[in-house]
Amino acid sequence: MSDTVSGLLTIAALLTLLAVVYVPLGDHMARVFTSTRHLRVERALYRVGGIDPDAEQSARGYVLSLVAFSVVSIVLLLAILVGQAALPWDRGLPGMPWDMAVNTAVSFVTNTNWQSYAGESTLGFATQALGLTVQNVVSAAVGLAVAVALVRGFARAESSTLGSFWVDLVRGTVRVLLPLALVAAVLLLLGGVVQNLSDVTVRALGGGTQVVPGGLVASQEAVKQLGTNGGGFFNANSAHPFENPTALTNLLQVFLMLVVPVSLTRTFGTLVGSRRQGLVLLGAMGVLWAGALAVTTWAEVGGQGQAAQAAGAAMEGKETRFGEWASALFAVSTTGTSTGAVNASHDSMSPLGGGTVMAHMMLGEVSPGGVGSGLYGILVAAILAVFVAGLMVGRTPELLGKKIGSREMTYVALYTLVVPALVLVGIGTAIALPSTADAMGNPGGHGFSEVVYAFTSAANNNGSAFGGITVTSTFFQLTLAAAMLLGRFVPIVLVVLLAGSLARQRRVPTTAGTLPTATLLFGGLVVGVVLLVSALTFFPTLALGPVAEALTGAPR
Amino acid sequence: MTVVIRDLLRQSLAAVRVLLVLTVLLGVLYPAAVWAVGRVVPDRADGSLLRVDGVAVGSRLLGQAFEGGQWFHPRPSANDYDGLASAPSNLGPSNPDLLAAIRERRAAVAQEDGVSPSAVPADAVTASGSGLDPDISPAYAALQVPRVARERGLDEATVRRLVAEATSGRQLGFLGEPTVNVLELNASLPGAD
């Protein structure tokens, strides 16, 4: 079998798996977030928290609870990271320096999972489990809650409430993420991912010794992918054989990244009473993902770039068992889902391949985006699309029976601007500092690309990196932390306010003048809007980095 | 403003209590449950250790450094196969250092194994994503057979048979790439210990 057939079959297997779970998982999530029953464990949680699970919250109340939970999460994680020497199984490691701990705490609470540390040499086993595994689940549940709140904004009419943040958080955790994570963790374990509490030192066959590292890896790995987090237990992330031992676990990991964001379009369709609308949004996500995959695979498998030409294939930074096809598939899926896990070094990808995965994040993480954030991101793009279409035909834009007025458009416009602004201001500030040149791990345009990648990844809450850059200076730790924090919570607050505004409206009847949105044409319009907004924003930046490198790096 | 702060503080109290319970559920019970399942398959959960005469010499999943002509060599590693420092080189596709390293590795392999530089496969001249890649391509293994056989006084057919035993095809027939596990292969060489 040729690599091409193998690669195409792998993609086909992935799509088949996603198609199989789309309806059952999508409908399950729809039931979870509309059910009036509380499970016993959930009641216990509400009792401990002093929460009335049947009390609905306004947009303001929803935001306040969400912000309070996230602030408390950052503080607790910070304490665990700094004070890890007091925990059991600390492997004799000291606490993290404060700036690295701030960066890491913000990183995991914002579902970014950017890592300025190397897991195996920095963190104890208890820290990873109590701190990072927990946030891998609950930060994803926060994203899920926000998406559900926005869906309720469309599904409800003349309602002053959006549901309860606490109920959405707890149900997303207990009924969606945890059961799926348990199954996934066991499958990974059977594939060879380790789950123990001891490092073993062996006398290596070829002489000397080698430490075979341990850790509660399988449980963390499952939620790392399922929650579109991406923070590796080890420095090499999913390229490490103990995180991702085989081609089969690799396929499972890509599936796990995509499964919740993809299935959420079904949940959305079910809850707003138009499953076709959900499919149209999924189609828009899928077109963007497939386009990025086609370009990246072509660049990587085609051996673009000087290093690949010199070596005979683009294998620098790639693992033998995955090869080029599965590495390209992983890279595109991780950048399209805001996961940020890597099974190969993105820094060593071809100029075009690395540039494409970077541009993929610049689309705003909607192909299909992170858990929850992908759905609310594409819905914001859809509102922008009906607005643009409304301008063209001169009618007040509507989506799913809700008028898109000036208040809604204000939230949408701010949402669209905030992340690109963070990226560009971050890059500009970093580049203005002379010390940034020393932080770059590669010369020329590629060094600039490392800085661009860092701020793009942080503000979009992706977390992958062009890893050659050294980001342990206090400047990078704090500016990237700020980009992650604002890039996560400013959009979230805007989305919940948007949801509140939509929920308050009455439903306008569909007339002959209403733009039908559950159509192929509208799906195309959404794709166009996403591409146009990011192209206009980022083209000059991309031109200076990967585009310049691809042109100067062409084989002579 | 004071109303917002008061509400935020009240919500924070709920948040602290919910988060602590969730930490027990997700940070203790969930990993412990997976750990308990791991005790059913301790070989995998503990890192797939490879034992020679009952003594662990490494993990079947992690590469090790093998220097000297009597061994099959693994891929170049950005961290010299340090088990506690996994890392790729992160050298960019146009980085002159990477281009020079590829040229040097190609020349070195060609010389050691007595083949033409153009016959050296890509995995032999590039560092992996983890620095701990346990595998090489069947092409790179085949290229090393005559040297290892000669150095160990074995006939090539025997060594080729051992390579075949350490070779895995694509999983399920179509997933990933065919690989040769270097540690398993070297451990199987007669007189390896």
XYZ file of C-alpha atoms in Angstrom, chain A residues 73-87 94-96 101 105 123-132 134-135, chain B residues 19-20 23:
35
model
C -9.562 28.318 39.102
C -6.550 30.466 38.255
C -5.810 31.126 41.929
C -6.042 27.456 42.930
C -3.910 26.300 39.988
C -1.346 29.000 40.712
C -1.119 27.796 44.318
C -0.666 24.176 43.212
C 2.070 25.085 40.705
C 4.046 27.296 43.066
C 3.607 24.996 46.041
C 3.978 21.625 44.351
C 6.847 20.597 46.616
C 4.263 20.181 49.401
C 2.272 17.650 47.368
C 10.666 22.657 43.297
C 7.691 24.970 42.788
C 7.403 26.879 39.533
C 3.193 29.765 37.143
C -2.335 28.846 35.355
C 6.001 19.035 37.272
C 5.237 16.336 39.809
C 2.600 13.697 39.222
C 0.119 15.157 41.728
C 0.462 18.627 40.196
C -0.388 17.303 36.755
C -3.438 15.403 38.048
C -4.853 17.820 40.636
C -4.026 20.961 38.703
C -3.826 20.305 35.007
C -8.895 19.116 36.405
C -8.602 22.271 34.310
C -14.007 23.568 42.265
C -12.700 21.671 45.288
C -10.830 18.551 41.898
